[in-house]
Amino acid sequence: FHTVRAVLPTMLAQGSGHIVTVSSVYGRKGSPGFAAYCASKYAVIGFSESLALEVKPHGVKITVVEPGTVDTGFRDGMTNRPKVGLLAQPEKMLTPDDVASTIVWALSYSPTAVPDEIRLDTARW
């Protein structure tokens, strides 16, 4: 929010720009014991979708990236919680580089098109 607030006036003044926000697939589904986390990620999605509608007429693009499980160490200190939902250990996890590469791709995708929502997860086959 604060970063968007800092850069948006310049983008609006120049009539162009591209903002990428990062949420989570857990902004679209729940997880036991993580109601606040899931709600905060949905807030990012709702903010991004609303902002996109506001700034599109001014030439500013908004993309929200929703990664699945990323190997960041998020779960490492949560040893006393049940291993369900967010804490379940998936077979494969995304890397931070996977997310970064997706953001770079979104920013370089097309001068006229915008990938407004990217759900990113590991292959399931």
Coordinates of C-alpha atoms in Angstrom, one line a residue:
F1 CA 0.0 0.0 0.0
H2 CA 2.7 2.5 1.0
T3 CA 4.8 1.7 -2.0
V4 CA 1.8 2.1 -4.3
R5 CA 1.0 5.4 -2.7
A6 CA 4.5 6.6 -3.2
V7 CA 4.8 5.8 -7.0
L8 CA 1.2 6.2 -8.2
P9 CA 1.2 10.0 -8.5
T10 CA 4.2 9.9 -10.8
M11 CA 2.6 7.2 -12.9
L12 CA -0.7 9.0 -13.2
A13 CA 1.1 12.3 -14.1
Q14 CA 3.1 10.6 -16.9
G15 CA 0.1 8.6 -18.1
S16 CA 1.8 5.2 -17.8
G17 CA 3.2 2.7 -15.4
H18 CA 2.9 -0.9 -14.2
I19 CA 2.4 -1.9 -10.5
V20 CA 2.8 -5.5 -9.4
T21 CA 1.4 -6.6 -6.1
V22 CA 2.1 -10.0 -4.5
S23 CA -0.7 -11.9 -2.7
S24 CA -1.0 -15.6 -2.4
V25 CA -3.3 -18.4 -3.6
Y26 CA -4.4 -18.3 0.0
G27 CA -6.1 -15.0 -0.8
R28 CA -8.6 -17.2 -2.8
K29 CA -9.0 -20.1 -0.3
G30 CA -8.9 -20.6 3.4
S31 CA -6.4 -22.6 5.5
P32 CA -7.1 -23.9 9.1
G33 CA -5.5 -21.7 11.7
F34 CA -4.6 -18.9 9.2
A35 CA -7.7 -16.8 9.0
A36 CA -5.8 -13.5 9.4
Y37 CA -3.1 -14.5 6.9
C38 CA -5.7 -15.5 4.3
A39 CA -7.7 -12.4 4.9
S40 CA -4.7 -10.2 4.5
K41 CA -3.9 -11.8 1.2
Y42 CA -7.4 -11.4 0.0
A43 CA -7.1 -7.7 1.0
V44 CA -4.2 -7.4 -1.4
I45 CA -6.2 -8.9 -4.2
G46 CA -9.2 -6.7 -3.5
F47 CA -7.0 -3.6 -3.3
S48 CA -5.3 -4.5 -6.6
E49 CA -8.5 -5.2 -8.4
S50 CA -10.1 -2.0 -7.2
L51 CA -7.0 0.0 -8.0
A52 CA -6.8 -1.4 -11.5
L53 CA -10.3 -0.2 -12.2
E54 CA -9.4 3.3 -11.0
V55 CA -6.1 3.7 -12.8
K56 CA -6.7 1.9 -16.1
P57 CA -8.2 5.0 -17.8
H58 CA -5.0 6.8 -16.9
G59 CA -2.7 4.3 -18.6
V60 CA -1.5 2.5 -15.4
K61 CA -1.5 -1.3 -15.3
I62 CA -1.9 -3.4 -12.2
T63 CA -0.9 -7.1 -11.9
V64 CA -1.5 -9.2 -8.8
V65 CA 0.7 -12.3 -8.5
E66 CA -0.7 -15.1 -6.4
P67 CA 2.0 -17.7 -5.7
G68 CA 1.3 -21.0 -4.1
T69 CA 3.7 -22.5 -1.6
V70 CA 7.1 -20.8 -1.8
D71 CA 10.2 -22.1 -0.1
T72 CA 10.9 -19.1 2.1
G73 CA 11.2 -20.7 5.6
F74 CA 7.7 -19.4 6.5
R75 CA 6.8 -22.7 8.2
D76 CA 10.1 -23.4 9.9
G77 CA 9.3 -21.9 13.3
M78 CA 5.8 -23.3 13.5
T79 CA 6.5 -26.7 14.9
N80 CA 3.7 -26.8 17.4
R81 CA 0.9 -26.4 14.8
P82 CA -0.9 -29.1 12.9
K83 CA 0.6 -29.8 9.5
V84 CA -2.6 -29.0 7.5
G85 CA -3.4 -26.2 5.0
L86 CA -0.5 -23.8 4.8
L87 CA 1.7 -25.9 7.0
A88 CA 1.3 -29.1 5.0
Q89 CA 4.5 -29.9 3.3
P90 CA 3.9 -30.1 -0.4
E91 CA 5.9 -32.4 -2.7
K92 CA 7.3 -29.4 -4.6
M93 CA 7.5 -25.7 -3.6
L94 CA 8.1 -22.7 -5.7
T95 CA 11.4 -20.8 -5.2
P96 CA 11.6 -17.0 -4.6
D97 CA 13.3 -16.9 -8.1
D98 CA 10.1 -18.5 -9.6
V99 CA 8.1 -15.6 -8.2
A100 CA 10.7 -13.0 -9.3
S101 CA 10.8 -14.4 -12.8
T102 CA 7.1 -14.2 -13.1
I103 CA 7.1 -10.6 -12.0
V104 CA 9.8 -9.7 -14.6
W105 CA 7.7 -11.6 -17.2
A106 CA 4.6 -9.6 -16.3
L107 CA 6.4 -6.3 -16.5
S108 CA 7.8 -7.1 -20.0
Y109 CA 4.7 -8.9 -21.3
S110 CA 3.2 -6.4 -23.7
P111 CA 2.9 -2.7 -24.1
T112 CA -0.8 -2.9 -24.7
A113 CA -1.9 -6.0 -22.7
V114 CA -1.8 -6.6 -19.0
P115 CA -1.8 -9.9 -17.2
D116 CA -4.1 -8.7 -14.4
E117 CA -3.9 -11.8 -12.2
I118 CA -1.3 -14.5 -12.2
R119 CA -1.8 -17.6 -10.1
L120 CA 1.5 -19.4 -9.8
D121 CA 1.9 -22.9 -8.5
T122 CA 4.1 -25.9 -9.1
A123 CA 3.2 -28.4 -11.8
R124 CA 0.6 -31.0 -10.6
W125 CA 1.5 -33.7 -13.1

